[in-house]
XYZ file of C-alpha atoms in Angstrom:
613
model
C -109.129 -130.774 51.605
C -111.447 -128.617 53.256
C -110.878 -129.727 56.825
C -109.018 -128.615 60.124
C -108.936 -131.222 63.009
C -108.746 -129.938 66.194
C -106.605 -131.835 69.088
C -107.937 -131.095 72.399
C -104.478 -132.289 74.739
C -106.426 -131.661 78.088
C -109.892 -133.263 77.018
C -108.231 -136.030 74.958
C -110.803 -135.195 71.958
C -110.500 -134.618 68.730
C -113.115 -132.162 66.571
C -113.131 -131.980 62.865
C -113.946 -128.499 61.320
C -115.281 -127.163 58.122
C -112.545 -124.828 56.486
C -114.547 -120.923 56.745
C -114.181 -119.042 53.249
C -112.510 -116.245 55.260
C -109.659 -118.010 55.583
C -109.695 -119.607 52.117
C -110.022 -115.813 50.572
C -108.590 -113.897 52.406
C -105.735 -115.099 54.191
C -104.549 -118.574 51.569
C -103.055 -120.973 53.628
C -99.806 -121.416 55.613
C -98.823 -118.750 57.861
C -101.513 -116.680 57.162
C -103.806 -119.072 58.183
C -101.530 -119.318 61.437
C -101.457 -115.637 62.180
C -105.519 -115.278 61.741
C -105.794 -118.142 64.360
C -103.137 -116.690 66.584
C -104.919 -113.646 66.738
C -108.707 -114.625 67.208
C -107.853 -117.388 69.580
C -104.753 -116.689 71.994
C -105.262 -113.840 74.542
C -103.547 -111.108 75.363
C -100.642 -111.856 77.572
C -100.662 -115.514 78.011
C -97.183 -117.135 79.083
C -96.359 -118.781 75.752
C -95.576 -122.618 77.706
C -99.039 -122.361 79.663
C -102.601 -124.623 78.450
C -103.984 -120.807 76.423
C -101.134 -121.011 73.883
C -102.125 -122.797 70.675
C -99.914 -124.536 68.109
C -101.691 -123.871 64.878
C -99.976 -126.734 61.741
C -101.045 -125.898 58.354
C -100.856 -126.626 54.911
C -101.576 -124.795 51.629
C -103.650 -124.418 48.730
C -99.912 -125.670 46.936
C -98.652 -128.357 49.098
C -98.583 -131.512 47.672
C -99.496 -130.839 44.174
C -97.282 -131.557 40.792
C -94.822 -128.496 41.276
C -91.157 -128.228 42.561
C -91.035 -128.034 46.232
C -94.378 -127.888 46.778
C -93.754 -130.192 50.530
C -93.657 -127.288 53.252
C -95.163 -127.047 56.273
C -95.519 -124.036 58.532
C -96.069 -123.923 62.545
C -97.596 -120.843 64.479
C -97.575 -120.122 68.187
C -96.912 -117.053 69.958
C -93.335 -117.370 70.633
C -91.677 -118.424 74.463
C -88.301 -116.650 72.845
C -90.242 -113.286 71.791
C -93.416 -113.199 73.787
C -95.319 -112.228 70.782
C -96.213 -113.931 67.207
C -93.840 -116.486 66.010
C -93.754 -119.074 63.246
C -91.211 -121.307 61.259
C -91.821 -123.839 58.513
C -90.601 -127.193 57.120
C -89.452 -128.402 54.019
C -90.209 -132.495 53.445
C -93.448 -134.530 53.493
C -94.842 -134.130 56.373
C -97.593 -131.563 54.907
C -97.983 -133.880 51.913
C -99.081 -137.010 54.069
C -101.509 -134.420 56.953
C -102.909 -133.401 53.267
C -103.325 -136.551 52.086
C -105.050 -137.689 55.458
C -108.164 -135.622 54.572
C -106.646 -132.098 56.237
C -105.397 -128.819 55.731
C -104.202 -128.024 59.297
C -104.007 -129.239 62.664
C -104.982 -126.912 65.752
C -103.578 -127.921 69.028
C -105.358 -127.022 72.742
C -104.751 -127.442 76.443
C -102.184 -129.256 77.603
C -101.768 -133.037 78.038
C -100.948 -134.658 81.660
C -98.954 -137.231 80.285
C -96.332 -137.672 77.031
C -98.314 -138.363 74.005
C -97.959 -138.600 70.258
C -100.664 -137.404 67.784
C -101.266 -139.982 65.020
C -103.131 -138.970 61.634
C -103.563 -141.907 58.996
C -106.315 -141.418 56.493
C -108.878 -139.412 58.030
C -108.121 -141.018 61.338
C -106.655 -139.051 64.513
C -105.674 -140.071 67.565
C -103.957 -139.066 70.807
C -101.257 -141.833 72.049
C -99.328 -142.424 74.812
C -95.480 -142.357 74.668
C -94.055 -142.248 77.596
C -91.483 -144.693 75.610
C -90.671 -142.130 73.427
C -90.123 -139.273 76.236
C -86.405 -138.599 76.579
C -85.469 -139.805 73.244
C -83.558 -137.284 70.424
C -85.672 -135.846 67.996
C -83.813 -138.273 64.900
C -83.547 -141.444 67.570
C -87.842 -140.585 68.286
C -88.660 -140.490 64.527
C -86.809 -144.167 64.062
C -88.026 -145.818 66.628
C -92.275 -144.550 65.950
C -91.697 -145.647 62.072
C -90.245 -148.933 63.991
C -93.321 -149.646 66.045
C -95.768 -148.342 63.467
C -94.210 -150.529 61.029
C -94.350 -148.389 58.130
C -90.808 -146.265 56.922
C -93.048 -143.993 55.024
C -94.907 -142.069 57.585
C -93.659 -138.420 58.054
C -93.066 -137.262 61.312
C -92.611 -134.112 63.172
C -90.892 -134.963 66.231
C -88.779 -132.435 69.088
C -86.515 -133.748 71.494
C -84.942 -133.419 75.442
C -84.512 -129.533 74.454
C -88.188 -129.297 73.546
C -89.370 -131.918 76.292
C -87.418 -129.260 78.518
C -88.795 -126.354 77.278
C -85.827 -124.331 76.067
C -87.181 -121.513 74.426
C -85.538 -121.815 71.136
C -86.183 -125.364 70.695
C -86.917 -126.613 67.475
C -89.390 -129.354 65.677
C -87.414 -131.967 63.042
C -88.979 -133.458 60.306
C -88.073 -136.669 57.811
C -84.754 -137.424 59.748
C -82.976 -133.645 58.730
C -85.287 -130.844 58.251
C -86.311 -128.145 61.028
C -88.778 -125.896 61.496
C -86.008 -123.975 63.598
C -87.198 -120.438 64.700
C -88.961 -118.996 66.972
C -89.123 -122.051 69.696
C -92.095 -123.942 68.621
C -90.200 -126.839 69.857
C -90.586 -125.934 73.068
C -94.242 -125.195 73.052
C -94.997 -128.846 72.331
C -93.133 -129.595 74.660
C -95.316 -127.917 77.114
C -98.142 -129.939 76.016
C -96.359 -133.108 76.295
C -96.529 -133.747 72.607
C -93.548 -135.536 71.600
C -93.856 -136.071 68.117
C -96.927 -136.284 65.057
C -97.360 -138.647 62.636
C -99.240 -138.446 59.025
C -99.513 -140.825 56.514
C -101.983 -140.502 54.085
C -103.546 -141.804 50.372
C -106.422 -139.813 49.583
C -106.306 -137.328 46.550
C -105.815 -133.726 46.846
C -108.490 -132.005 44.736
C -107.017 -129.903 42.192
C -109.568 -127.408 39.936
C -107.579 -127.974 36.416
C -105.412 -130.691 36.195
C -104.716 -130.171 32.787
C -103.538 -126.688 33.346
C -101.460 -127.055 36.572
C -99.575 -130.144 34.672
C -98.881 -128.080 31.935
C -97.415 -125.380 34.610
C -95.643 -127.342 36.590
C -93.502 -128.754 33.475
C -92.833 -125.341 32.182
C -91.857 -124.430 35.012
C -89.154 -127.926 35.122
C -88.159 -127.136 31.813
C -86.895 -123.991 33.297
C -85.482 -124.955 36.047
C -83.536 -128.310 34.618
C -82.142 -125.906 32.078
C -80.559 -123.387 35.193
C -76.965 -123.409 35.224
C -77.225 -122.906 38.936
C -79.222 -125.679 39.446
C -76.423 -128.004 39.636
C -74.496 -126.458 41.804
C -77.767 -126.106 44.531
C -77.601 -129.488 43.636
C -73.776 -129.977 44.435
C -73.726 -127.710 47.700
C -77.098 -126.763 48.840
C -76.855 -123.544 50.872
C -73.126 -124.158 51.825
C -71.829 -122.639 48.456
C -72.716 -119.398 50.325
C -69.950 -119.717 53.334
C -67.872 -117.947 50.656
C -69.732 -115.899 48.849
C -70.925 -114.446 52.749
C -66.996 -114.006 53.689
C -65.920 -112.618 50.267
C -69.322 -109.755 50.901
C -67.787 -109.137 54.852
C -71.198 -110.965 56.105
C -69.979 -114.154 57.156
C -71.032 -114.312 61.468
C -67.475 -114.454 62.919
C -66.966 -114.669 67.288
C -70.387 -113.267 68.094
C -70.571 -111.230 64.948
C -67.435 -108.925 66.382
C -66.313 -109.703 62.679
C -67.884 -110.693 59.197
C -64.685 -112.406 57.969
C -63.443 -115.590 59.156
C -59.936 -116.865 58.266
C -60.954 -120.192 58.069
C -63.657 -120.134 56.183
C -62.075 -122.290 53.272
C -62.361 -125.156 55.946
C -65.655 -125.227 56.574
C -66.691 -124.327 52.960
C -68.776 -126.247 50.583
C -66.020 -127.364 48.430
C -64.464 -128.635 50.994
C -68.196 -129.986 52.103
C -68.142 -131.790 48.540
C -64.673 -132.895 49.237
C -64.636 -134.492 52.843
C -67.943 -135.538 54.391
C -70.879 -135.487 51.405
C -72.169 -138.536 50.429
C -75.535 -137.832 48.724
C -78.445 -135.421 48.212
C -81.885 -135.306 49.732
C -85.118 -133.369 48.400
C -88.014 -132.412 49.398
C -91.548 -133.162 47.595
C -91.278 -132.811 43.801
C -88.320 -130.569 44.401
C -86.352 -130.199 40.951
C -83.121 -128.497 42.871
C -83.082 -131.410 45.614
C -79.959 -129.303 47.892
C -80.064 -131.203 51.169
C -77.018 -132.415 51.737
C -76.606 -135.965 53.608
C -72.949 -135.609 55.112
C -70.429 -138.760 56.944
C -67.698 -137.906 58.750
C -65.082 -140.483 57.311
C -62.215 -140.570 59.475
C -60.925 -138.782 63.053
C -62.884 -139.090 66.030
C -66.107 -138.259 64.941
C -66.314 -140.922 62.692
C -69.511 -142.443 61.279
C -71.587 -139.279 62.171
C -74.235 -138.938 59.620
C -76.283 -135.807 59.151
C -78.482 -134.085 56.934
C -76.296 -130.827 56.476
C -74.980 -128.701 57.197
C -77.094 -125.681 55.768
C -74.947 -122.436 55.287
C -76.566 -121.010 58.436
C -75.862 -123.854 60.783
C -72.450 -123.603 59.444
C -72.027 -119.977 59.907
C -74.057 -120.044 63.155
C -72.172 -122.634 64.598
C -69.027 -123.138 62.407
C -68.003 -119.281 62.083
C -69.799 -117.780 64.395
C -67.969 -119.851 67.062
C -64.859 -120.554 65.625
C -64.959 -124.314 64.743
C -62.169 -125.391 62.832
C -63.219 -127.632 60.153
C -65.997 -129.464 58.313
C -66.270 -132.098 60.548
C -66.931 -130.345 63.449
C -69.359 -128.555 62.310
C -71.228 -131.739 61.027
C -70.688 -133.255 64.198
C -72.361 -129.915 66.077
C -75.201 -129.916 63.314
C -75.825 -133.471 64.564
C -75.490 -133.124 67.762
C -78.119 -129.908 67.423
C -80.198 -131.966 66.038
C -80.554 -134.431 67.744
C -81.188 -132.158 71.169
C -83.878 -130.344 69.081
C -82.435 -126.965 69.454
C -82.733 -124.327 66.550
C -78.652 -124.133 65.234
C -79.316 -120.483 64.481
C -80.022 -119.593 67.802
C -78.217 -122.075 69.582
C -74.720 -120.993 67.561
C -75.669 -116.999 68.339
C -76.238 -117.907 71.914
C -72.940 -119.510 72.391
C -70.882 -117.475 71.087
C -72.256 -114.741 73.101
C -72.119 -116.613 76.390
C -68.399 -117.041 75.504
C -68.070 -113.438 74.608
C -69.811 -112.478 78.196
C -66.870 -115.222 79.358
C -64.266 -113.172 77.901
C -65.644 -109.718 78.886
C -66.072 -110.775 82.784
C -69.780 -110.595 82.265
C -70.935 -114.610 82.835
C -68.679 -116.998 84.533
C -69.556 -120.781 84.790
C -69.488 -120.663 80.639
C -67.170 -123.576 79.942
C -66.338 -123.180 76.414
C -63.899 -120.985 74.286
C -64.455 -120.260 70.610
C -62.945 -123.128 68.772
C -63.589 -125.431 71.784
C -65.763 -128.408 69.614
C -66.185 -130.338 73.001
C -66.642 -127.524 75.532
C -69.562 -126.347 72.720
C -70.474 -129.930 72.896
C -70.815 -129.791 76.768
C -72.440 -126.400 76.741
C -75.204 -127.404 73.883
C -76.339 -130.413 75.978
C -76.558 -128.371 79.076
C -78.644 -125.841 77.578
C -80.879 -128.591 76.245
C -80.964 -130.346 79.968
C -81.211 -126.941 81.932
C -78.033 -127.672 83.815
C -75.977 -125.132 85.422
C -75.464 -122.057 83.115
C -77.325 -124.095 80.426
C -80.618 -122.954 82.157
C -79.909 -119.107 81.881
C -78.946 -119.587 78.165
C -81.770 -121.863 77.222
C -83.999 -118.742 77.878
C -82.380 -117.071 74.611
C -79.706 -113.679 74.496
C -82.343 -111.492 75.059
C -83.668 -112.746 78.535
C -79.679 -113.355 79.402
C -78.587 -109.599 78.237
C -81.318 -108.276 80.299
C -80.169 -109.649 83.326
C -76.469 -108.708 82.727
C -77.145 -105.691 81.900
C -74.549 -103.359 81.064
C -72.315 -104.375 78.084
C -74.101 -107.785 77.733
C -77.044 -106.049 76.151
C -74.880 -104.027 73.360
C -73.212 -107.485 72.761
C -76.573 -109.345 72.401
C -77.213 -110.235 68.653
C -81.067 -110.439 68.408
C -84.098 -108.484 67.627
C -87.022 -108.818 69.550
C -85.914 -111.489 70.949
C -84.901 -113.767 68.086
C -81.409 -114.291 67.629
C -79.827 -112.998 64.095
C -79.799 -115.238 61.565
C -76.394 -115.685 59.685
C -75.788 -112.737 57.369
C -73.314 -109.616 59.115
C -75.031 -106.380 58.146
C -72.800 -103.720 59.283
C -72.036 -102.906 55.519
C -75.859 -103.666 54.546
C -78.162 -101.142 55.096
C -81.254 -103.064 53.459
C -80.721 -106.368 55.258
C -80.290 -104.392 58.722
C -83.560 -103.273 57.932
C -84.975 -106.451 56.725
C -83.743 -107.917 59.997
C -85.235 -104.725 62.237
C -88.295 -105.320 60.559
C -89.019 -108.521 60.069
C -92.075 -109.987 62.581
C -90.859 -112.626 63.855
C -87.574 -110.927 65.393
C -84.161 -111.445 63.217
C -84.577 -113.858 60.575
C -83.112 -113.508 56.728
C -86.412 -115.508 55.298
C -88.927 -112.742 55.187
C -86.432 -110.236 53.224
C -82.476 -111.909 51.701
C -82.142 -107.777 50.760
C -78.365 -108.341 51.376
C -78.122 -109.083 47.239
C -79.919 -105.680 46.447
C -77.365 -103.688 48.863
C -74.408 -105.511 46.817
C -76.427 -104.373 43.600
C -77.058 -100.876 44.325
C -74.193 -100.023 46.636
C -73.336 -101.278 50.027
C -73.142 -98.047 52.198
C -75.939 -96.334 50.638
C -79.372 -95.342 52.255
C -81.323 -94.608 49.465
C -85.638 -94.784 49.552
C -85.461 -97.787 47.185
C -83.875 -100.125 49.634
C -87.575 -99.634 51.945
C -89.166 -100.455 48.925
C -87.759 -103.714 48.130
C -87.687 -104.582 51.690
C -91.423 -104.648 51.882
C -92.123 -105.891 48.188
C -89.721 -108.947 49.510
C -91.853 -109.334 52.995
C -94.770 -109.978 51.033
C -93.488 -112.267 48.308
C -91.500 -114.131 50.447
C -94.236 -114.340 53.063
C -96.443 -115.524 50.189
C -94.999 -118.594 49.610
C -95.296 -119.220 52.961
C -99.081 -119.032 52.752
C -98.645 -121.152 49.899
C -96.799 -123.130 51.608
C -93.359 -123.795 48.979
C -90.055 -123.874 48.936
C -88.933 -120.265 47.793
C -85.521 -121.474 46.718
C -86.623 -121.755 43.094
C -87.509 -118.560 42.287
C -84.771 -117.031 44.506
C -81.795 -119.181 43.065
C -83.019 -120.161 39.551
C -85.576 -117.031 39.095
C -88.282 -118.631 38.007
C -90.839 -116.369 37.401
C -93.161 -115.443 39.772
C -95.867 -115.286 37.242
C -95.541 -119.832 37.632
C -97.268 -119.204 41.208
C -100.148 -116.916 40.102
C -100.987 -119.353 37.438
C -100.862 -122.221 39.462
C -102.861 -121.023 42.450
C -105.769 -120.563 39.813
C -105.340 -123.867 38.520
C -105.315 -125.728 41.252
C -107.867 -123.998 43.709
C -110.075 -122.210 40.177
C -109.699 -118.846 42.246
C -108.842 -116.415 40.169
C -106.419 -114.001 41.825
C -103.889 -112.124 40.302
C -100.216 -112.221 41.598
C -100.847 -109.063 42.737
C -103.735 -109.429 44.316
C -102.120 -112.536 46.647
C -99.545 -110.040 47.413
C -102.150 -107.783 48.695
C -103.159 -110.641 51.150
C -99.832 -110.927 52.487
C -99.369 -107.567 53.153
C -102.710 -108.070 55.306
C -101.363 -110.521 57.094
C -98.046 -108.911 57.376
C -99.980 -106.104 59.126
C -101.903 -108.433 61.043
C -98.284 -110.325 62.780
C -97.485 -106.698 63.494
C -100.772 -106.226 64.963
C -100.149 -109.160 67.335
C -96.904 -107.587 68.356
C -98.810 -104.466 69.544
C -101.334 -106.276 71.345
C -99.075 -108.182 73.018
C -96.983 -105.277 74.000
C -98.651 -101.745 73.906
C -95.296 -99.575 74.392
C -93.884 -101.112 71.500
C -91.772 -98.093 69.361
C -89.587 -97.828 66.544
C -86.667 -98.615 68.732
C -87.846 -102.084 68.582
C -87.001 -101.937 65.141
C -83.039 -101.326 65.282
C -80.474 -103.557 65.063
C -77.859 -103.967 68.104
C -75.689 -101.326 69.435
C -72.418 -103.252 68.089
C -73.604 -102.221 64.358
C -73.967 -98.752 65.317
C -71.011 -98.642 67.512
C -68.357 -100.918 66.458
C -66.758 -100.884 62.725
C -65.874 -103.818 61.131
C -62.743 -104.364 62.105
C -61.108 -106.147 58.809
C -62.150 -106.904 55.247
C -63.368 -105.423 52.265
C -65.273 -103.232 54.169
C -62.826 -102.433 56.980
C -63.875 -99.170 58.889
C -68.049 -99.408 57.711
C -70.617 -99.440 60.386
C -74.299 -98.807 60.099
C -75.166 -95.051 60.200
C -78.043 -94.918 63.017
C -79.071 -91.260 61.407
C -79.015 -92.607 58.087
C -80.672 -96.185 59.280
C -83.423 -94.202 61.238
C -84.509 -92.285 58.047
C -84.810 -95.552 56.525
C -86.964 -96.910 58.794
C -89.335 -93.756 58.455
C -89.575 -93.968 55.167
C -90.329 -97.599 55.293
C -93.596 -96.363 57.709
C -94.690 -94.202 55.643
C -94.369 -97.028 52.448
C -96.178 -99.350 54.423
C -98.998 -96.769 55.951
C -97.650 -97.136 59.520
C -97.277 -94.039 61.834
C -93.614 -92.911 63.012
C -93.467 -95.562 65.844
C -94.002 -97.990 63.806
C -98.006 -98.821 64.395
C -100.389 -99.998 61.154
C -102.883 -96.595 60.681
C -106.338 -96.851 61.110
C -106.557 -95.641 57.653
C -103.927 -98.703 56.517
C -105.966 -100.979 58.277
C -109.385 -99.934 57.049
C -107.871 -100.322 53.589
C -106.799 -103.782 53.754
C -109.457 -105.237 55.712
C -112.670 -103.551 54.450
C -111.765 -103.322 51.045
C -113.971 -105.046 48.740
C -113.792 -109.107 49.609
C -111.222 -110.971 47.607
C -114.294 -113.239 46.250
C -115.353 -110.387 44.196
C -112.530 -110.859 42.188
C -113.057 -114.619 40.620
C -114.640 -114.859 37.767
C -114.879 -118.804 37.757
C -116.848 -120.697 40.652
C -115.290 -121.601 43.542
C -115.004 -125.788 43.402
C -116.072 -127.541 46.597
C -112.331 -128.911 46.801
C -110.963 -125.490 48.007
């Protein structure tokens, strides 16, 4: 669309800029976009909830054209949970309709003195008040704005009293069930007082070849309509993993102390299909729609209705703490929700303030594993600061660190994000994935777990670095592009369906290879912002918790395997010296010189550049 409003909160004004061919060239869309913004325009050691943070929203060249799950959204801010660069992204419409109002991204300033709501219809933006809104759940704020705006097809990115509050791993919910979870972007809206965003939009999204990207996109349907696994991501979404993690000793059991949970049958997706599911939900053009819209039916929980759960809300929450069944954990996920607090951190969190509990580390924690309404209690005082909730609402990290002692070895995060649900004791590549990833501990930059079950789950060989980074930069990719990963990574459709439809919508032509090339600059770049933010970063900010190291699993297939820190630190190395970083773990002046004076991505089309991109 060729435009980026920016939303002054303290000035109340609104300025409309031209989209630079820098960022169009040479760093796509999406998170890239977010990380180049990050960098240029938030200083050095700013307190993440204070007026200098910025909350860059953007789109890509791909969202919202004719291809399967082509809705996402991603969010950048430097992160209240890490102190450095952090992001997330959304699955829906919400960057479909801020397209289709005439923009590619939204930058937000200062910080308002007063609740507001941003509202973006058709070219039109403006800052309003809603001081009726302030105090509502995230779900309960999104029903009553498409209420008052009369119109129940806006999309709306909304956070609630955990956000408002400014928990630091608070999320943002779109379209009633989706979350852009990590990272606690929540919570930086919330320190500008902006309670939600609305978009709803009818303008055309310029598209360089029509012809060509409708001929892609149903190749590419074809493909994925004829994928056995396609109906069962249509069945069970994410939850037909809860198995397939406890059958692989991964599944996040009592703080991660185990990767094998007796129960898991019971909180399964068959017995998701079974008990609580009553229909699907997809995002934009998606042709594997795997949200899950759940009811509990009976008990007394009944009538809860959720989007979910996803298989890490129900590990995070559901193993991970020892729930009991289905319905709790749909009750939780609602709950969760409707607080606006990431599940993946929340769950982690919990079960390591009832771990501290049981080791004589925290008292005041309330709550036992299994305890659905002592979780309950515990979620809603982490979302209203009370008691003990207003330790834990500053994330495992911040907690360990004042513990001390055993709290920190117990502590499952990495820089400062909370692991996401996959047990990596007997995973060498997804430890490292996780250690490496920069945003802290999250499974979306590198799933490597399926490569250690392919090539052997104790080994340390040079090949697992390899695909570790090849996977950062396509999976970062399609968050520059800005959609859903899920078909290539569950149906494999081939990559070679994104190259080809980047050049036919935006009449660049890049090769595949040479987007991945971009991503690995702006892979270098988030790592960058780490280093800036803090200049005695190491390697050791690259390893996994002590309990990997130190404690074996205690049961399951893999009974007796722990993560060999020798082996694990050779790994790392070897993954510097792939990547062109020095032995602590710091981008080389030569690396950097490389990737950002190399000859300019524009010297590679062949076919003019259309006024649309």
């Amino acid at each position: 669309m060729g435009k980026i409003a920016r939303i002054n909160l303290t000035k109340r004004s609104i300025r409309v800029q031209e989209v630079d061919d820098e960022l169009i060239m040479g760093y796509i869309g999406g998170r890239g976009w977010g990380a180049k913004i990050i960098w240029d325009e938030v200083p050095r050691g700013i307190d993440p909830l204070s007026t200098e943070n910025k909350v860059v929203i953007a789109t890509g060249p791909l969202t919202g054209v004719y291809f399967s799950g082509t809705g996402k959204t991603t969010l950048c801010a430097k992160s209240p949970l890490t102190g450095a660069y952090g992001d997330s992204n959304v699955g829906g419409r919400f960057g479909v309709e801020l397209k289709q109002s005439g923009f590619d991204a939204l930058v937000l300033e200062g910080v308002s003195d007063e609740p507001v709501y941003i509202a973006i219809f058709d070219g039109d933006v403006r800052i309003e008040r809603a001081d009726h809104l302030w105090g509502l759940g995230s779900i309960k704020t999104e029903e009553v704005l498409k209420k008052d705006l009369g119109d129940r097809s806006i999309s709306c990115l909304t956070i609630g009293p955990a956000g408002e509050n400014k928990v630091c791993f608070a999320c943002v919910t779109s379209d009633f069930g989706r979350q852009a979870g990590r990272t606690g972007i929540g919570a930086v809206l919330g320190s500008k007082k902006v309670k939600a965003i609305v978009a709803r939009g009818s303008m055309d999204i310029p598209v360089y070849d029509v012809d060509a990207m409708i001929e892609i996109a149903q190749e590419a349907y074809e493909f994925c309509f004829k994928s056995e696994a396609q109906k069962m991501w249509i069945r069970q979404g994410t939850m037909q993993l809860i198995l397939w993690s406890n059958e692989n000793s991964a599944l996040p059991t009592r703080n991660m102390s185990e990767a094998v949970y007796e129960k898991a049958e019971m909180i399964s997706g068959d017995v998701m299909e079974k008990r609580v599911k009553i229909g699907n939900h997809g995002c934009f053009c998606c042709a594997m729609p795997c949200g899950q819209l759940t009811k509990i039916k009976e008990g007394r929980f009944a009538g809860t209705i959720v989007e979910g759960p996803e298989y890490e809300t129900a590990a995070m929450i559901g193993s991970n703490c020892a729930l009991n069944s289905i319905e709790e954990i749909v009750k939780l996920n609602r709950v969760c929700d409707e607080l606006g607090m990431d599940s993946i951190s929340t769950g982690n969190v919990i079960a390591f303030a009832i771990e501290c509990k049981r080791k004589g580390l925290l008292r005041d924690v309330n709550a036992e594993y299994g305890d659905v309404d002592g979780i309950i209690r515990l979620m809603e005082d982490i979302a209203y600061r009370r008691g003990i909730g207003d330790l834990l609402a500053q994330g495992t990290k911040k907690v360990a660190e004042k513990l001390g002692g055993e709290a920190f070895k117990i502590a499952m995060q990495i820089k400062g994000l909370e692991i996401s649900a996959y047990e990596s004791r007997a995973a060498p590549a997804m430890a490292l994935a996780y250690g490496t990833c920069d945003i802290g501990a999250h499974h979306n930059r590198a799933w490597a777990i399926t490569y250690d079950i392919k090539v052997g789950r104790t080994l340390y060989t040079p090949d697992k670095a390899r695909w570790v980074i090849y996977l950062q930069h396509v999976r970062s990719l399609f968050d520059m592009l800005t959609c859903c990963r899920l078909p290539w990574v569950e149906l494999s459709l081939p990559l070679r369906y994104y190259g080809r439809l980047y050049r036919a919508v935006t009449g660049i032509n890049y090769r595949f290879k040479d987007l991945l090339n971009i991503a690995e600059r702006v892979y270098n770049l988030t790592r960058c912002i780490w280093l800036r933010e803090y200049p005695n970063m190491n390697s050791s900010w690259d390893y996994p918790p002590p309990r990997w190291f130190e404690e074996p699993l205690p049961s399951g297939p893999f009974k007796g395997v722990k993560l060999n820190k020798t082996e694990y630190t050779k790994l790392l190395l070897e993954y510097y010296r792939l990547r062109g970083w020095d032995e602590n773990g710091r981008p080389t002046r030569s690396k950097l010189c490389l990737l950002y004076t190399s000859p300019s991505p524009r010297d590679l089309s062949t076919s003019r550049m259309p006024s649309s991109a």
